[in-house]
Structures are given as C-alpha cells and as structure tokens.
Amino acid sequence: RVLRLDSMYASEREEIQRAYDIDPADPDIQHAWKDVVSSANEIKSIEQSRSAMADLDPKARQTATASIQSLMSRLSENSQTCRVLPAIGSATLPLLASIEDKKRHIYRYQLEVQLAQSKAKLLVDTAASGLYISRSLAEQNNLNADAGAPQDTVHVDEVNIGPLEFHDCTVGVSDTSFPDKADGIIGTDLLASYLIALDFRSKRLTLAPLPTQPGLLPEDRSAPRELKDFLPVYRRRQYLLLPITLDNKSRTLFVLGTGMPYTAMTSEVAYSLSNLKTDSARTASGAKEEFYRDTFDLQLANLPLIQHRRIVKFDLSAFDQTAGFQVAGVLGLDILHSLVLHLDYRDGLVKFDLADKELVPVKTNGTSFSMEVNGAN
C-alpha cells in the first residue's frame, strides 16, 4: 500500500510476488497476487499474442486492446471513469473565472464541456474525481444509468472538452446545486494521461505528453530530464497529497483542492499548533464558515514561506474515508491562485511556479522573502 501511494508500481509487484512465493495460501496475499501480479502477467501474454499475429482481424485486435486497458487499471492508482482517446498530443483550454462579489474576487475556475445536447460549465477541482453534473443537465441531455451502475450515476457515450474526446463515461449526478451557478464539477484526474499545467492568472489549462516509459507495465516513479524540477507527492485515488510543514513544528499532508476558495484545516491539527479561537463569517455565496483567528506559516515544496491569515475550520472526514488515512487540510485557491500548478498523476509528481515573478524566492543572508495570503483572491 505504501509503495502504491508513492507511485512505486514495479516495486509493488515485486513485493507481492515475494510474499506469494513465501505463503501462497494466505488469503490476503492470494487476493493481492491475483489482482496485481496475475493481471500484469495476463497483460504481457495478451500483448505478446497481439504482436505475434500480424493478420489479427480488427475486431479481435480491438478486444485485446480493451482487455489490456481494463487490466492495466489494476496496476496503478487509477480513478478514471472515462475511456480517453489519446488522439491529441497536446492542447490548451481556456479557464473561465468565477467572480462572486463587488470587489471582483475570483473564487473558482470552470471549463466548458460539450455533451450530446448542450454545453456545460464545470468547476475545475484537483480534489474531485471524473465528472459530476446536475440532475437537470442529465435530463436535458437524456442521460440514463447503465444496468447495475452505482446509484446517482449516468452513462455518457461521449464528452468533448476542446479537441479532447472522452468515451463511455460514468458520470455522477447531484440534486443539490453547485457553487457559482456551475453545471457540475470536473476533476483534473480525468486528464491524468497528460502532463497538466494550471495557470490561473493566465486563465488557461495546458496539456502536454507525459515522458515515455520503456515498458508496457507501470514502472516505479522516476525523474526523467523533462521532470527534473518536479517533486514527489503521494497519490491516493483522485487525491494528490503534499507534505506541508506548519509553523515550523508539524509536517502534515494537505490535499490540492482548486475547487475550494479557501484553504482549510482540521481543528485537531490547528489546536495542536496553538490555543486559538475561531470567528464566524459569511462567504460571498452566503454560506457561514468558521475561520481560525491566527496566522499560520506554511512551507511547501520549494516555495517561499507562506504566511496565511485566514484558514477555514473544516471537517475532513469525507476526505479521510476516501484516502484511507487522516488528512490535515486542503490547499485552496486562495493559495493556489498565485501559483502555476504542474501535475503528473501517473508518476505522483508536481511542480509549483510562482505566477507573480516579483515573489520569486530570493535568499539574503539565509532569509527568504515570504508571500502573505489574507483571504480570497
């Protein structure tokens, strides 16, 4: 499990095989071996047969390819709910800013997608998975669930995002309205087959090819020359989890969450740092939220120290349940808006560039300049 969180997929297979060699009758080992190692062996067998049979008819070749894709999802941390057509090598998509108040503060960003009958504007969220739309939008496009599909989902034959095509999607449906009058949410993990760059200041999302891997099966995370400045993070399902040092005391895991306008933290973590109080306030959307009455120093990756004056008190139990362990907080758009995010889901790597070049960290006598974050953008 730890190796998978660390995107060390080849090592995971080796460890499971070693355990299976020692005790193949153990039910936990047997289950892991069948799910991972046996699937890897089957993929290699299908690929060898497909390569050896040059006269294989198109339908049989298509079936073999589908089998490989289905089995491949077991060999790495995968949250895909669509079949991605990798026909486009790169693309640049415009981000639509959501401006909520008279001061023209930007709280979220949206992408426009094309469904069968209509277009939709979906909130871009690095902590969400796949596609999630309103019930009214699903009905407008005559979308229905597959037999035996999870509750509150529909099947979508095709979704287009700019020049990108996604087929056979399982899409979540909500009866509750989405923030900023959006039609739904799009998780950036849907684009995990690309190297993703989110540049909020320039209002664009850029997709580029991932560095090629030598083998057919997922390998251990590596740092090829193209990604030498990237930093390793943990990946669990749709979450990218970044170690952050708080107040130079505690090192904890925060989820990247561009769908949240404010950075959030659990009360347990906050109170472990100081004996603080909270203030209640109304957000621009009218919701009531509690903010910690304190300034926190956050050190993440290679960035200058971030001094944050407004962190939301937030219950992260839903995040814990999905991740399978405790999460300390979520980095929201109030911090991430000042950065260009480069995301490599496949290898569990990220890079942050400062969007405002005046805030480039320059050290003088051992002291670095810091960024101050007061609240919304």
GROMACS .gro file of C-alpha atoms in nm:
model
  377
    1ARG     CA    1   0.000   0.000   0.000
    2VAL     CA    2   0.284   0.239   0.085
    3LEU     CA    3   0.461   0.162  -0.242
    4ARG     CA    4   0.143   0.235  -0.435
    5LEU     CA    5   0.092   0.567  -0.255
    6ASP     CA    6   0.449   0.650  -0.358
    7SER     CA    7   0.385   0.555  -0.726
    8MET     CA    8   0.636   0.267  -0.698
    9TYR     CA    9   0.433   0.025  -0.906
   10ALA     CA   10   0.708  -0.212  -1.024
   11SER     CA   11   0.832  -0.248  -0.664
   12GLU     CA   12   0.474  -0.317  -0.553
   13ARG     CA   13   0.451  -0.610  -0.795
   14GLU     CA   14   0.788  -0.743  -0.680
   15GLU     CA   15   0.691  -0.728  -0.312
   16ILE     CA   16   0.358  -0.903  -0.374
   17GLN     CA   17   0.535  -1.174  -0.576
   18ARG     CA   18   0.789  -1.220  -0.295
   19ALA     CA   19   0.508  -1.259  -0.042
   20TYR     CA   20   0.327  -1.504  -0.270
   21ASP     CA   21   0.644  -1.714  -0.304
   22ILE     CA   22   0.663  -1.736   0.075
   23ASP     CA   23   0.297  -1.809   0.153
   24PRO     CA   24   0.066  -1.851  -0.150
   25ALA     CA   25  -0.217  -1.985   0.069
   26ASP     CA   26  -0.255  -1.669   0.276
   27PRO     CA   27  -0.590  -1.518   0.163
   28ASP     CA   28  -0.471  -1.153   0.171
   29ILE     CA   29  -0.156  -1.235  -0.024
   30GLN     CA   30  -0.353  -1.451  -0.266
   31HIS     CA   31  -0.604  -1.171  -0.331
   32ALA     CA   32  -0.329  -0.912  -0.392
   33TRP     CA   33  -0.137  -1.150  -0.618
   34LYS     CA   34  -0.442  -1.227  -0.833
   35ASP     CA   35  -0.540  -0.862  -0.858
   36VAL     CA   36  -0.196  -0.720  -0.939
   37VAL     CA   37   0.067  -0.976  -1.040
   38SER     CA   38  -0.168  -1.211  -1.225
   39SER     CA   39  -0.316  -0.913  -1.413
   40ALA     CA   40   0.032  -0.798  -1.512
   41ASN     CA   41   0.118  -1.145  -1.640
   42GLU     CA   42  -0.206  -1.158  -1.839
   43ILE     CA   43  -0.134  -0.818  -1.996
   44LYS     CA   44   0.208  -0.936  -2.110
   45SER     CA   45   0.058  -1.255  -2.253
   46ILE     CA   46  -0.211  -1.065  -2.449
   47GLU     CA   47   0.045  -0.819  -2.583
   48GLN     CA   48   0.278  -1.100  -2.696
   49SER     CA   49  -0.007  -1.272  -2.879
   50ARG     CA   50  -0.125  -0.947  -3.036
   51SER     CA   51   0.225  -0.860  -3.157
   52ALA     CA   52   0.288  -1.209  -3.297
   53MET     CA   53  -0.036  -1.220  -3.500
   54ALA     CA   54   0.008  -0.962  -3.775
   55ASP     CA   55  -0.308  -1.082  -3.955
   56LEU     CA   56  -0.532  -1.046  -3.648
   57ASP     CA   57  -0.867  -0.905  -3.758
   58PRO     CA   58  -0.956  -0.553  -3.639
   59LYS     CA   59  -1.237  -0.667  -3.407
   60ALA     CA   60  -1.013  -0.918  -3.226
   61ARG     CA   61  -0.737  -0.660  -3.201
   62GLN     CA   62  -0.983  -0.410  -3.054
   63THR     CA   63  -1.100  -0.668  -2.800
   64ALA     CA   64  -0.740  -0.741  -2.699
   65THR     CA   65  -0.668  -0.370  -2.657
   66ALA     CA   66  -0.980  -0.326  -2.440
   67SER     CA   67  -0.873  -0.620  -2.222
   68ILE     CA   68  -0.528  -0.469  -2.171
   69GLN     CA   69  -0.676  -0.131  -2.077
   70SER     CA   70  -0.917  -0.292  -1.831
   71LEU     CA   71  -0.645  -0.496  -1.661
   72MET     CA   72  -0.399  -0.206  -1.663
   73SER     CA   73  -0.624  -0.006  -1.430
   74ARG     CA   74  -0.543  -0.257  -1.153
   75LEU     CA   75  -0.168  -0.195  -1.170
   76SER     CA   76  -0.157   0.169  -1.062
   77GLU     CA   77  -0.353   0.420  -0.858
   78ASN     CA   78  -0.634   0.487  -1.102
   79SER     CA   79  -0.958   0.682  -1.068
   80GLN     CA   80  -1.056   0.701  -1.435
   81THR     CA   81  -1.428   0.694  -1.512
   82CYS     CA   82  -1.395   0.756  -1.888
   83ARG     CA   83  -1.214   0.596  -2.177
   84VAL     CA   84  -0.972   0.858  -2.306
   85LEU     CA   85  -0.897   0.874  -2.677
   86PRO     CA   86  -0.528   0.970  -2.692
   87ALA     CA   87  -0.556   1.119  -3.040
   88ILE     CA   88  -0.449   1.468  -2.930
   89GLY     CA   89  -0.087   1.505  -2.822
   90SER     CA   90  -0.128   1.845  -2.656
   91ALA     CA   91  -0.394   2.110  -2.603
   92THR     CA   92  -0.460   2.445  -2.437
   93LEU     CA   93  -0.803   2.501  -2.281
   94PRO     CA   94  -0.941   2.834  -2.156
   95LEU     CA   95  -1.035   2.862  -1.791
   96LEU     CA   96  -1.343   3.068  -1.708
   97ALA     CA   97  -1.311   3.273  -1.390
   98SER     CA   98  -1.597   3.280  -1.142
   99ILE     CA   99  -1.627   3.630  -0.991
  100GLU     CA  100  -1.859   3.643  -0.692
  101ASP     CA  101  -1.855   3.985  -0.530
  102LYS     CA  102  -1.826   4.360  -0.596
  103LYS     CA  103  -1.450   4.352  -0.541
  104ARG     CA  104  -1.426   4.108  -0.832
  105HIS     CA  105  -1.263   3.836  -0.623
  106ILE     CA  106  -1.210   3.512  -0.813
  107TYR     CA  107  -1.327   3.211  -0.615
  108ARG     CA  108  -1.320   2.924  -0.865
  109TYR     CA  109  -1.248   2.839  -1.228
  110GLN     CA  110  -1.456   2.650  -1.481
  111LEU     CA  111  -1.406   2.451  -1.801
  112GLU     CA  112  -1.661   2.434  -2.079
  113VAL     CA  113  -1.752   2.083  -2.194
  114GLN     CA  114  -1.980   1.959  -2.471
  115LEU     CA  115  -2.240   1.692  -2.402
  116ALA     CA  116  -2.478   1.535  -2.653
  117GLN     CA  117  -2.742   1.809  -2.642
  118SER     CA  118  -2.579   2.105  -2.470
  119LYS     CA  119  -2.266   2.269  -2.339
  120ALA     CA  120  -2.191   2.284  -1.968
  121LYS     CA  121  -1.960   2.483  -1.740
  122LEU     CA  122  -1.791   2.264  -1.481
  123LEU     CA  123  -1.584   2.373  -1.181
  124VAL     CA  124  -1.220   2.263  -1.206
  125ASP     CA  125  -1.124   2.074  -0.891
  126THR     CA  126  -0.795   1.895  -0.831
  127ALA     CA  127  -0.957   1.711  -0.537
  128ALA     CA  128  -1.257   1.576  -0.731
  129SER     CA  129  -1.280   1.265  -0.946
  130GLY     CA  130  -1.412   1.247  -1.301
  131LEU     CA  131  -1.733   1.425  -1.394
  132TYR     CA  132  -2.020   1.527  -1.169
  133ILE     CA  133  -2.323   1.712  -1.308
  134SER     CA  134  -2.664   1.840  -1.203
  135ARG     CA  135  -2.978   1.629  -1.239
  136SER     CA  136  -3.133   1.891  -1.468
  137LEU     CA  137  -2.833   1.877  -1.704
  138ALA     CA  138  -2.853   1.496  -1.715
  139GLU     CA  139  -3.223   1.511  -1.801
  140GLN     CA  140  -3.164   1.782  -2.062
  141ASN     CA  141  -2.920   1.550  -2.239
  142ASN     CA  142  -3.135   1.235  -2.196
  143LEU     CA  143  -2.868   1.062  -1.989
  144ASN     CA  144  -2.958   0.739  -1.811
  145ALA     CA  145  -2.780   0.493  -1.585
  146ASP     CA  146  -2.638   0.163  -1.705
  147ALA     CA  147  -2.789  -0.154  -1.559
  148GLY     CA  148  -2.612  -0.233  -1.235
  149ALA     CA  149  -2.432   0.104  -1.228
  150PRO     CA  150  -2.376   0.285  -0.896
  151GLN     CA  151  -2.664   0.490  -0.764
  152ASP     CA  152  -2.687   0.853  -0.882
  153THR     CA  153  -2.474   0.796  -1.191
  154VAL     CA  154  -2.549   0.811  -1.562
  155HIS     CA  155  -2.373   0.676  -1.869
  156VAL     CA  156  -2.239   0.927  -2.124
  157ASP     CA  157  -2.130   0.795  -2.462
  158GLU     CA  158  -1.911   1.092  -2.544
  159VAL     CA  159  -1.787   1.411  -2.379
  160ASN     CA  160  -1.582   1.671  -2.565
  161ILE     CA  161  -1.354   1.922  -2.396
  162GLY     CA  162  -1.200   2.140  -2.663
  163PRO     CA  163  -1.025   1.899  -2.901
  164LEU     CA  164  -1.033   1.613  -2.646
  165GLU     CA  165  -1.272   1.319  -2.660
  166PHE     CA  166  -1.381   1.101  -2.369
  167HIS     CA  167  -1.600   0.796  -2.429
  168ASP     CA  168  -1.807   0.558  -2.215
  169CYS     CA  169  -1.809   0.782  -1.908
  170THR     CA  170  -1.970   0.705  -1.575
  171VAL     CA  171  -2.085   1.045  -1.452
  172GLY     CA  172  -2.210   1.134  -1.105
  173VAL     CA  173  -2.541   1.320  -1.072
  174SER     CA  174  -2.643   1.558  -0.794
  175ASP     CA  175  -2.980   1.701  -0.693
  176THR     CA  176  -2.801   1.976  -0.499
  177SER     CA  177  -2.700   2.289  -0.685
  178PHE     CA  178  -2.330   2.357  -0.743
  179PRO     CA  179  -2.145   2.674  -0.636
  180ASP     CA  180  -2.118   2.974  -0.871
  181LYS     CA  181  -2.417   2.855  -1.078
  182ALA     CA  182  -2.198   2.586  -1.231
  183ASP     CA  183  -2.346   2.282  -1.406
  184GLY     CA  184  -2.116   2.045  -1.221
  185ILE     CA  185  -1.755   1.959  -1.136
  186ILE     CA  186  -1.467   1.819  -1.338
  187GLY     CA  187  -1.181   1.650  -1.156
  188THR     CA  188  -0.839   1.702  -1.313
  189ASP     CA  189  -0.773   1.330  -1.271
  190LEU     CA  190  -0.985   1.291  -1.586
  191LEU     CA  191  -0.680   1.435  -1.767
  192ALA     CA  192  -0.430   1.207  -1.594
  193SER     CA  193  -0.296   1.067  -1.922
  194TYR     CA  194  -0.140   1.411  -1.983
  195LEU     CA  195   0.107   1.638  -1.810
  196ILE     CA  196  -0.125   1.911  -1.677
  197ALA     CA  197  -0.044   2.279  -1.618
  198LEU     CA  198  -0.298   2.502  -1.444
  199ASP     CA  199  -0.216   2.871  -1.488
  200PHE     CA  200  -0.492   3.065  -1.315
  201ARG     CA  201  -0.351   3.412  -1.370
  202SER     CA  202  -0.339   3.348  -1.747
  203LYS     CA  203  -0.672   3.159  -1.730
  204ARG     CA  204  -0.556   2.851  -1.916
  205LEU     CA  205  -0.513   2.478  -1.867
  206THR     CA  206  -0.238   2.325  -2.078
  207LEU     CA  207  -0.194   1.957  -2.160
  208ALA     CA  208   0.132   1.807  -2.284
  209PRO     CA  209   0.252   1.449  -2.342
  210LEU     CA  210   0.395   1.261  -2.046
  211PRO     CA  211   0.753   1.136  -2.084
  212THR     CA  212   0.755   0.795  -2.248
  213GLN     CA  213   0.814   0.488  -2.033
  214PRO     CA  214   1.030   0.199  -2.153
  215GLY     CA  215   0.795  -0.088  -2.073
  216LEU     CA  216   0.432  -0.181  -2.120
  217LEU     CA  217   0.353  -0.202  -1.748
  218PRO     CA  218   0.353   0.087  -1.498
  219GLU     CA  219   0.702   0.140  -1.358
  220ASP     CA  220   0.843   0.293  -1.041
  221ARG     CA  221   0.830   0.669  -1.024
  222SER     CA  222   1.134   0.819  -1.186
  223ALA     CA  223   1.253   1.172  -1.256
  224PRO     CA  224   1.334   1.195  -1.627
  225ARG     CA  225   1.515   1.502  -1.753
  226GLU     CA  226   1.188   1.667  -1.855
  227LEU     CA  227   1.062   1.645  -1.496
  228LYS     CA  228   1.383   1.705  -1.302
  229ASP     CA  229   1.235   2.004  -1.115
  230PHE     CA  230   0.922   1.814  -1.007
  231LEU     CA  231   0.872   1.698  -0.650
  232PRO     CA  232   0.722   1.366  -0.535
  233VAL     CA  233   0.381   1.364  -0.369
  234TYR     CA  234   0.151   1.086  -0.256
  235ARG     CA  235  -0.138   0.984  -0.476
  236ARG     CA  236  -0.447   0.810  -0.342
  237ARG     CA  237  -0.730   0.775  -0.594
  238GLN     CA  238  -0.804   1.128  -0.718
  239TYR     CA  239  -0.606   1.300  -0.441
  240LEU     CA  240  -0.258   1.445  -0.473
  241LEU     CA  241  -0.128   1.478  -0.117
  242LEU     CA  242   0.152   1.720  -0.042
  243PRO     CA  243   0.363   1.718   0.277
  244ILE     CA  244   0.350   2.065   0.436
  245THR     CA  245   0.534   2.198   0.740
  246LEU     CA  246   0.312   2.414   0.964
  247ASP     CA  247   0.464   2.683   1.188
  248ASN     CA  248   0.797   2.503   1.162
  249LYS     CA  249   0.658   2.240   1.401
  250SER     CA  250   0.437   1.983   1.234
  251ARG     CA  251   0.473   1.805   0.899
  252THR     CA  252   0.131   1.703   0.769
  253LEU     CA  253  -0.049   1.604   0.448
  254PHE     CA  254  -0.264   1.853   0.258
  255VAL     CA  255  -0.477   1.775  -0.048
  256LEU     CA  256  -0.450   2.002  -0.352
  257GLY     CA  257  -0.804   2.137  -0.388
  258THR     CA  258  -0.864   2.406  -0.651
  259GLY     CA  259  -1.239   2.364  -0.604
  260MET     CA  260  -1.220   2.523  -0.258
  261PRO     CA  261  -1.196   2.904  -0.246
  262TYR     CA  262  -1.025   2.897   0.096
  263THR     CA  263  -0.751   2.680   0.243
  264ALA     CA  264  -0.892   2.456   0.517
  265MET     CA  265  -0.757   2.265   0.815
  266THR     CA  266  -0.898   2.025   1.073
  267SER     CA  267  -0.948   2.156   1.426
  268GLU     CA  268  -0.725   1.876   1.565
  269VAL     CA  269  -0.427   1.996   1.363
  270ALA     CA  270  -0.493   2.365   1.425
  271TYR     CA  271  -0.527   2.324   1.802
  272SER     CA  272  -0.210   2.117   1.814
  273LEU     CA  273  -0.023   2.426   1.696
  274SER     CA  274  -0.173   2.693   1.920
  275ASN     CA  275  -0.456   2.762   2.164
  276LEU     CA  276  -0.656   2.965   1.912
  277LYS     CA  277  -1.017   3.073   1.865
  278THR     CA  278  -1.239   3.099   1.561
  279ASP     CA  279  -1.451   3.368   1.402
  280SER     CA  280  -1.767   3.306   1.202
  281ALA     CA  281  -1.816   3.483   0.869
  282ARG     CA  282  -2.038   3.474   0.567
  283THR     CA  283  -1.871   3.385   0.240
  284ALA     CA  284  -1.957   3.557  -0.087
  285SER     CA  285  -2.204   3.278  -0.163
  286GLY     CA  286  -2.382   3.336   0.168
  287ALA     CA  287  -2.259   3.024   0.345
  288LYS     CA  288  -2.148   3.050   0.707
  289GLU     CA  289  -1.793   2.936   0.777
  290GLU     CA  290  -1.558   2.944   1.074
  291PHE     CA  291  -1.206   3.080   1.029
  292TYR     CA  292  -0.917   3.033   1.271
  293ARG     CA  293  -0.822   3.361   1.437
  294ASP     CA  294  -0.449   3.325   1.380
  295THR     CA  295  -0.173   3.344   1.119
  296PHE     CA  296  -0.013   3.017   1.011
  297ASP     CA  297   0.324   2.970   0.843
  298LEU     CA  298   0.308   2.708   0.569
  299GLN     CA  299   0.619   2.572   0.400
  300LEU     CA  300   0.551   2.368   0.088
  301ALA     CA  301   0.782   2.235  -0.178
  302ASN     CA  302   1.042   2.486  -0.299
  303LEU     CA  303   0.826   2.793  -0.242
  304PRO     CA  304   0.895   3.084  -0.007
  305LEU     CA  305   0.729   3.074   0.331
  306ILE     CA  306   0.354   3.134   0.304
  307GLN     CA  307   0.200   3.336   0.588
  308HIS     CA  308  -0.171   3.266   0.584
  309ARG     CA  309  -0.415   3.476   0.786
  310ARG     CA  310  -0.744   3.307   0.706
  311ILE     CA  311  -0.779   2.929   0.720
  312VAL     CA  312  -1.121   2.766   0.736
  313LYS     CA  313  -1.213   2.522   1.011
  314PHE     CA  314  -1.323   2.216   0.817
  315ASP     CA  315  -1.434   1.858   0.880
  316LEU     CA  316  -1.224   1.641   0.652
  317SER     CA  317  -1.376   1.304   0.748
  318ALA     CA  318  -1.504   1.252   0.391
  319PHE     CA  319  -1.150   1.303   0.260
  320ASP     CA  320  -1.017   1.062   0.525
  321GLN     CA  321  -1.267   0.797   0.421
  322THR     CA  322  -1.171   0.819   0.054
  323ALA     CA  323  -0.797   0.839   0.118
  324GLY     CA  324  -0.797   0.569   0.385
  325PHE     CA  325  -0.598   0.777   0.633
  326GLN     CA  326  -0.615   1.115   0.807
  327VAL     CA  327  -0.567   1.431   0.604
  328ALA     CA  328  -0.469   1.753   0.781
  329GLY     CA  329  -0.610   2.006   0.537
  330VAL     CA  330  -0.683   2.122   0.184
  331LEU     CA  331  -0.483   2.382  -0.007
  332GLY     CA  332  -0.745   2.607  -0.159
  333LEU     CA  333  -0.750   2.856  -0.441
  334ASP     CA  334  -0.655   3.147  -0.212
  335ILE     CA  335  -0.302   3.000  -0.210
  336LEU     CA  336  -0.300   2.808  -0.538
  337HIS     CA  337  -0.421   3.109  -0.742
  338SER     CA  338  -0.073   3.263  -0.701
  339LEU     CA  339   0.093   2.953  -0.846
  340VAL     CA  340   0.119   2.768  -1.175
  341LEU     CA  341   0.047   2.402  -1.096
  342HIS     CA  342   0.218   2.128  -1.297
  343LEU     CA  343   0.063   1.787  -1.227
  344ASP     CA  344   0.181   1.440  -1.324
  345TYR     CA  345  -0.074   1.195  -1.187
  346ARG     CA  346   0.095   0.892  -1.343
  347ASP     CA  347   0.422   0.937  -1.154
  348GLY     CA  348   0.295   1.123  -0.846
  349LEU     CA  349   0.493   1.438  -0.925
  350VAL     CA  350   0.410   1.808  -0.901
  351LYS     CA  351   0.585   2.138  -0.960
  352PHE     CA  352   0.485   2.485  -0.845
  353ASP     CA  353   0.590   2.803  -1.022
  354LEU     CA  354   0.512   3.145  -0.884
  355ALA     CA  355   0.272   3.322  -1.118
  356ASP     CA  356   0.387   3.660  -0.984
  357LYS     CA  357   0.756   3.677  -1.068
  358GLU     CA  358   0.806   3.950  -0.807
  359LEU     CA  359   0.757   3.681  -0.542
  360VAL     CA  360   1.038   3.458  -0.665
  361PRO     CA  361   1.216   3.330  -0.351
  362VAL     CA  362   1.549   3.510  -0.321
  363LYS     CA  363   1.763   3.432  -0.018
  364THR     CA  364   1.963   3.706   0.152
  365ASN     CA  365   2.179   3.608   0.449
  366GLY     CA  366   1.975   3.294   0.487
  367THR     CA  367   1.639   3.470   0.494
  368SER     CA  368   1.381   3.425   0.218
  369PHE     CA  369   1.105   3.659   0.117
  370SER     CA  370   0.756   3.538   0.209
  371MET     CA  371   0.413   3.552   0.048
  372GLU     CA  372   0.120   3.672   0.254
  373VAL     CA  373  -0.225   3.530   0.194
  374ASN     CA  374  -0.509   3.723   0.357
  375GLY     CA  375  -0.816   3.555   0.212
  376ALA     CA  376  -0.982   3.526  -0.127
  377ASN     CA  377  -0.817   3.645  -0.445
   0.00000   0.00000   0.00000
